[in-house]
Amino acid sequence: MTAPYPPIDPYEHGMLDTGDGNLIYWETCGNPDGKPALVVHGGPGSGCSAGPRKSFDPERYRIILFDQRGCGRSTPHAADHTTDMTLNTTEHLIADMEQLREHLGVDRWLLFGSSWGSTLSLAYAERYPERVSEIVLAAVTSTRRSEIDWLYRGAGRFFPEAWERFRDGVPEADRGGDLLGAYARLMGDPDPEVRSKAATDWCAWEDAVLSAEPNGKPNPYGGRPPRAMLALVRICSHYFSHGAWLEEGQLIRDAGRLAGIPGVLIHGRLDISGPLDTAWELAHAWPGSELVVIEDSGHKGSAAMSAALYTAFDRFAQR
């Protein structure tokens, strides 16, 4: 399979009540009796989209998508500055995934995550390896503080003018310190103009880092609707300023817990925002995993990366 499957609509959807005031949107597509596959979206805070539905054979897969806390159709929404972000952490998301599995009556499922979705998939799988049948990751990240520092500071060596604008988007007193924490505070400001400007400045930086890639859609961050952009930046700055509440190097350190789970890691050689070394280290630490390097792809992907994903999904559908 080298092309996407035809578009499909969900046959079922709902809102999962987590018990702490959050409602998590979920949907299922494809074959109700097929192999369960959970799509774990990126960001954090990007929300799920219809695109991944077309990556799986609808005759063989039960495709499950959900909006992580605070974004998409889940409530309360992080675009509202009064939303309590202390209830939105990696631990909460892992618990939500496990509660969703139980709610849908899934015994074991394939996990598919890209970018932040790869981090969250790894965190869940290392917590519940017995509940995971296979893992497919693209644009692999583990959200180490070293990776975060590269994306929001180190990559400025390639785009100094854009990084200077990003730095200058926070108050002068914060420019030499914790930029991400400063952005997180701006995104919680009661003034909507302050929040809007901070979100715009953040997304301009993200788009600049992706601008050198030869493939993929332009301005994937700045082109979002205002409400979605506000939620994305508020959640991203919240997570990244806290190192995603993970010990440094935790997910690669504990990759041995994934032994026995087949995995395919698909990563673009030209990915500046998430360089290849993370996927390389993970592949060496995860017994039985396979690393596929896509020469013409960056973080946004390419036709060759999509083809590699379809191949992995089709192969795992046989298991």
Coordinates of C-alpha atoms in Angstrom, one line a residue:
M1 CA 0.0 0.0 0.0
T2 CA 1.6 3.3 -1.1
A3 CA -1.4 5.6 -1.2
P4 CA -4.0 6.4 1.5
Y5 CA -7.2 4.5 1.9
P6 CA -10.4 6.4 1.0
P7 CA -11.8 8.8 3.5
I8 CA -14.1 7.3 6.1
D9 CA -16.4 8.6 8.8
P10 CA -16.6 7.4 12.4
Y11 CA -19.2 4.7 13.1
E12 CA -19.2 5.7 16.8
H13 CA -18.0 8.6 18.9
G14 CA -18.5 9.9 22.4
M15 CA -17.1 11.9 25.4
L16 CA -15.2 10.0 28.1
D17 CA -15.8 11.4 31.6
T18 CA -12.4 11.2 33.4
G19 CA -14.0 12.0 36.8
D20 CA -12.1 15.2 37.4
G21 CA -14.2 17.6 35.2
N22 CA -12.5 16.7 31.9
L23 CA -14.4 15.1 29.0
I24 CA -12.3 13.5 26.4
Y25 CA -13.6 13.2 22.8
W26 CA -13.1 9.9 21.1
E27 CA -14.2 8.2 17.8
T28 CA -13.9 4.8 16.2
C29 CA -13.7 4.1 12.4
G30 CA -13.2 1.1 10.2
N31 CA -14.1 -2.4 11.2
P32 CA -15.7 -2.8 14.7
D33 CA -14.2 -6.3 14.8
G34 CA -10.8 -5.3 13.3
K35 CA -7.4 -5.0 14.9
P36 CA -7.6 -2.0 17.4
A37 CA -5.2 0.8 16.6
L38 CA -5.0 4.0 18.7
V39 CA -3.9 7.3 17.0
V40 CA -2.0 9.5 19.5
H41 CA -1.8 13.0 18.1
G42 CA 1.0 15.4 18.4
G43 CA 1.5 18.9 19.8
P44 CA 0.9 18.4 22.6
G45 CA -2.5 20.1 22.0
S46 CA -2.9 19.7 18.3
G47 CA -6.0 17.6 18.5
C48 CA -6.9 14.6 16.3
S49 CA -7.8 15.0 12.6
A50 CA -9.4 13.0 9.9
G51 CA -6.1 12.4 8.0
P52 CA -4.9 9.4 10.0
R53 CA -8.1 7.5 9.4
K54 CA -7.0 7.0 5.8
S55 CA -3.7 5.5 6.8
F56 CA -5.2 2.2 8.0
D57 CA -7.0 -0.5 6.0
P58 CA -10.6 0.0 7.2
E59 CA -11.5 -3.6 6.5
R60 CA -8.8 -4.8 8.9
Y61 CA -8.5 -2.1 11.6
R62 CA -10.6 -0.7 14.3
I63 CA -9.2 2.8 14.2
I64 CA -9.5 4.8 17.4
L65 CA -8.8 8.5 17.7
F66 CA -9.1 10.9 20.6
D67 CA -8.5 14.6 21.5
Q68 CA -6.1 14.9 24.4
R69 CA -7.1 17.1 27.3
G70 CA -7.7 20.7 26.6
C71 CA -7.8 20.5 22.8
G72 CA -9.9 19.6 19.9
R73 CA -13.4 18.6 21.0
S74 CA -12.4 17.7 24.5
T75 CA -13.5 20.0 27.4
P76 CA -12.7 22.2 29.2
H77 CA -10.7 23.8 26.4
A78 CA -7.2 25.3 27.0
A79 CA -8.0 28.3 24.8
D80 CA -10.1 29.5 27.8
H81 CA -7.5 31.0 30.1
T82 CA -9.5 30.0 33.2
T83 CA -9.0 26.3 32.4
D84 CA -7.1 24.6 35.2
M85 CA -3.8 23.4 33.6
T86 CA -2.7 21.5 36.8
L87 CA -5.1 18.8 35.6
N88 CA -3.3 18.5 32.3
T89 CA 0.0 16.5 32.6
T90 CA 1.6 13.5 31.0
E91 CA 0.3 11.3 33.9
H92 CA -3.3 12.5 33.2
L93 CA -2.9 11.7 29.5
I94 CA -1.6 8.2 30.3
A95 CA -4.5 7.6 32.6
D96 CA -7.0 8.9 30.0
M97 CA -5.6 6.4 27.4
E98 CA -5.9 3.5 29.8
Q99 CA -9.5 4.5 30.8
L100 CA -10.4 4.8 27.1
R101 CA -9.0 1.4 26.4
E102 CA -11.2 -0.1 29.2
H103 CA -14.2 2.0 28.1
L104 CA -14.0 0.6 24.5
G105 CA -13.4 -3.0 25.7
V106 CA -10.0 -3.2 24.0
D107 CA -7.6 -5.9 25.3
R108 CA -4.4 -4.8 23.3
W109 CA -4.0 -2.1 20.7
L110 CA -1.4 -0.9 18.2
L111 CA -0.2 2.6 19.0
F112 CA 0.6 5.2 16.3
G113 CA 2.1 8.4 17.4
S114 CA 4.0 11.2 15.6
S115 CA 6.1 13.9 17.2
W116 CA 4.7 14.5 20.7
G117 CA 2.4 11.6 20.0
S118 CA 5.5 9.4 19.9
T119 CA 6.5 10.6 23.4
L120 CA 3.1 9.9 24.8
S121 CA 2.9 6.5 23.1
L122 CA 6.2 5.5 24.6
A123 CA 5.2 6.7 28.1
Y124 CA 2.0 4.7 27.9
A125 CA 3.6 1.6 26.5
E126 CA 6.3 1.6 29.1
R127 CA 3.6 1.8 31.8
Y128 CA 1.3 -0.8 30.2
P129 CA 3.4 -3.0 27.9
E130 CA 0.9 -5.8 28.3
R131 CA -1.7 -3.7 26.6
V132 CA 0.3 -2.9 23.5
S133 CA 0.5 -5.2 20.5
E134 CA 2.8 -3.0 18.2
I135 CA 4.0 0.5 18.0
V136 CA 4.6 2.7 15.0
L137 CA 6.3 6.1 15.6
A138 CA 7.1 8.9 13.2
A139 CA 9.1 12.1 13.8
V140 CA 10.3 10.4 17.0
T141 CA 10.7 12.5 20.1
S142 CA 11.2 11.6 23.8
T143 CA 10.7 15.2 25.1
R144 CA 14.0 15.2 27.0
R145 CA 14.9 18.6 28.3
S146 CA 17.9 18.5 26.0
E147 CA 15.5 18.0 23.0
I148 CA 13.3 20.9 24.2
D149 CA 16.3 23.2 24.7
W150 CA 17.4 22.3 21.1
L151 CA 14.1 23.2 19.6
Y152 CA 13.5 26.4 21.4
R153 CA 17.1 27.7 21.7
G154 CA 19.7 25.6 19.9
A155 CA 17.9 25.6 16.5
G156 CA 18.2 29.4 16.6
R157 CA 21.7 28.9 15.2
F158 CA 20.0 28.1 11.9
F159 CA 17.3 30.9 12.2
P160 CA 18.8 33.6 14.3
E161 CA 16.5 36.4 13.2
A162 CA 13.4 34.3 13.8
W163 CA 14.7 33.1 17.2
E164 CA 15.4 36.7 18.2
R165 CA 11.8 37.5 17.5
F166 CA 10.7 34.5 19.5
R167 CA 12.9 35.5 22.4
D168 CA 11.7 39.1 22.3
G169 CA 8.1 37.9 22.5
V170 CA 8.4 37.6 26.3
P171 CA 9.1 40.4 28.8
E172 CA 12.7 41.6 28.8
A173 CA 13.3 40.3 32.3
D174 CA 12.6 36.7 31.1
R175 CA 14.6 36.8 27.9
G176 CA 17.8 35.4 29.4
G177 CA 16.0 32.7 31.4
D178 CA 13.1 30.3 31.1
L179 CA 11.5 31.4 27.8
L180 CA 9.0 28.5 27.8
G181 CA 7.8 29.3 31.3
A182 CA 7.4 32.9 30.3
Y183 CA 5.3 32.0 27.3
A184 CA 3.2 29.7 29.6
R185 CA 2.5 32.7 31.9
L186 CA 1.6 34.9 28.9
M187 CA -0.8 32.2 27.7
G188 CA -2.6 32.3 31.0
D189 CA -2.9 36.1 31.0
P190 CA -6.5 37.4 31.3
D191 CA -5.9 39.9 28.5
P192 CA -6.9 38.2 25.2
E193 CA -4.5 40.4 23.2
V194 CA -1.6 39.3 25.3
R195 CA -2.5 35.6 24.7
S196 CA -3.1 36.1 21.0
K197 CA 0.3 37.8 20.5
A198 CA 2.1 35.2 22.5
A199 CA 0.5 32.4 20.5
T200 CA 1.3 34.2 17.2
D201 CA 5.0 34.7 18.2
W202 CA 5.3 31.0 19.3
C203 CA 3.8 29.7 16.1
A204 CA 6.0 32.0 13.9
W205 CA 9.0 30.4 15.5
E206 CA 7.7 26.8 15.0
D207 CA 7.0 27.6 11.4
A208 CA 10.5 29.1 10.9
V209 CA 12.1 25.9 12.1
L210 CA 10.1 23.9 9.7
S211 CA 10.5 26.3 6.8
A212 CA 13.7 24.7 5.4
E213 CA 12.0 21.3 4.8
P214 CA 11.5 20.5 1.1
N215 CA 8.2 18.7 1.7
G216 CA 5.0 19.2 3.8
K217 CA 2.5 22.0 4.0
P218 CA 3.7 25.6 4.7
N219 CA 3.0 27.3 8.0
P220 CA 1.4 24.3 9.8
Y221 CA 1.3 26.2 13.1
G222 CA 0.4 29.7 12.1
G223 CA -2.3 28.5 9.7
R224 CA -4.5 27.1 12.5
P225 CA -7.8 28.7 13.5
P226 CA -7.3 31.1 16.4
R227 CA -9.0 29.0 19.1
A228 CA -7.0 25.9 18.1
M229 CA -3.8 27.9 18.0
L230 CA -4.4 29.3 21.5
A231 CA -5.0 25.8 22.9
L232 CA -1.9 24.4 21.2
V233 CA 0.5 27.0 22.4
R234 CA -0.9 27.1 25.9
I235 CA -0.6 23.3 26.2
C236 CA 2.8 23.1 24.5
S237 CA 4.3 25.8 26.7
H238 CA 2.8 24.2 29.8
Y239 CA 4.2 20.8 29.0
F240 CA 7.6 21.8 27.7
S241 CA 8.3 24.3 30.5
H242 CA 7.9 21.3 32.9
G243 CA 9.9 18.8 30.8
A244 CA 6.6 16.9 30.3
W245 CA 7.0 15.8 34.0
L246 CA 9.5 13.1 32.8
E247 CA 12.9 12.3 34.3
E248 CA 15.6 13.3 31.8
G249 CA 16.1 10.4 29.4
Q250 CA 13.4 8.3 31.1
L251 CA 11.8 7.0 28.0
I252 CA 15.0 5.8 26.3
R253 CA 16.4 4.5 29.6
D254 CA 13.3 2.4 30.1
A255 CA 12.9 1.2 26.5
G256 CA 13.8 -2.3 27.6
R257 CA 10.3 -2.6 28.9
L258 CA 9.1 -2.7 25.3
A259 CA 11.0 -5.9 24.6
G260 CA 8.7 -8.2 22.7
I261 CA 6.6 -5.4 21.3
P262 CA 7.4 -5.0 17.6
G263 CA 8.1 -1.4 16.7
V264 CA 8.9 0.7 13.6
L265 CA 10.5 4.1 14.0
I266 CA 10.2 6.3 10.9
H267 CA 12.2 9.5 10.9
G268 CA 13.2 12.1 8.4
R269 CA 16.9 12.8 7.8
L270 CA 16.1 16.5 7.4
D271 CA 14.2 17.0 10.6
I272 CA 15.7 20.1 12.3
S273 CA 13.1 20.4 15.0
G274 CA 13.6 16.8 16.2
P275 CA 17.0 15.6 14.9
L276 CA 17.5 11.9 14.1
D277 CA 19.7 11.1 17.1
T278 CA 16.7 10.5 19.4
A279 CA 15.2 7.9 17.1
W280 CA 18.7 6.4 16.7
E281 CA 19.2 6.1 20.4
L282 CA 15.7 4.7 21.0
A283 CA 16.2 2.0 18.3
H284 CA 19.4 0.9 20.0
A285 CA 17.7 0.8 23.4
W286 CA 14.5 -1.0 22.3
P287 CA 15.0 -4.7 21.5
G288 CA 13.3 -5.7 18.3
S289 CA 12.6 -2.3 17.0
E290 CA 13.3 -1.2 13.4
L291 CA 14.5 2.3 12.4
V292 CA 13.5 3.6 8.9
V293 CA 15.3 6.8 7.9
I294 CA 13.5 8.8 5.2
E295 CA 16.1 10.8 3.2
D296 CA 13.8 13.5 1.8
S297 CA 11.7 14.1 4.9
G298 CA 11.8 16.5 7.8
H299 CA 9.4 16.8 10.7
K300 CA 6.4 17.5 8.4
G301 CA 6.8 14.2 6.5
S302 CA 6.9 13.4 2.8
A303 CA 5.3 11.0 0.4
A304 CA 8.1 8.5 1.2
M305 CA 7.4 8.8 4.9
S306 CA 3.7 8.2 4.3
A307 CA 4.5 5.1 2.2
A308 CA 6.7 3.8 5.0
L309 CA 3.8 4.2 7.5
Y310 CA 1.3 2.5 5.2
T311 CA 3.8 -0.4 4.8
A312 CA 4.1 -0.8 8.6
F313 CA 0.4 -0.7 9.2
D314 CA -0.3 -3.2 6.5
R315 CA 2.4 -5.5 7.8
F316 CA 1.1 -5.4 11.4
A317 CA -2.5 -5.9 10.2
Q318 CA -1.4 -9.5 9.5
R319 CA -0.4 -10.2 13.1

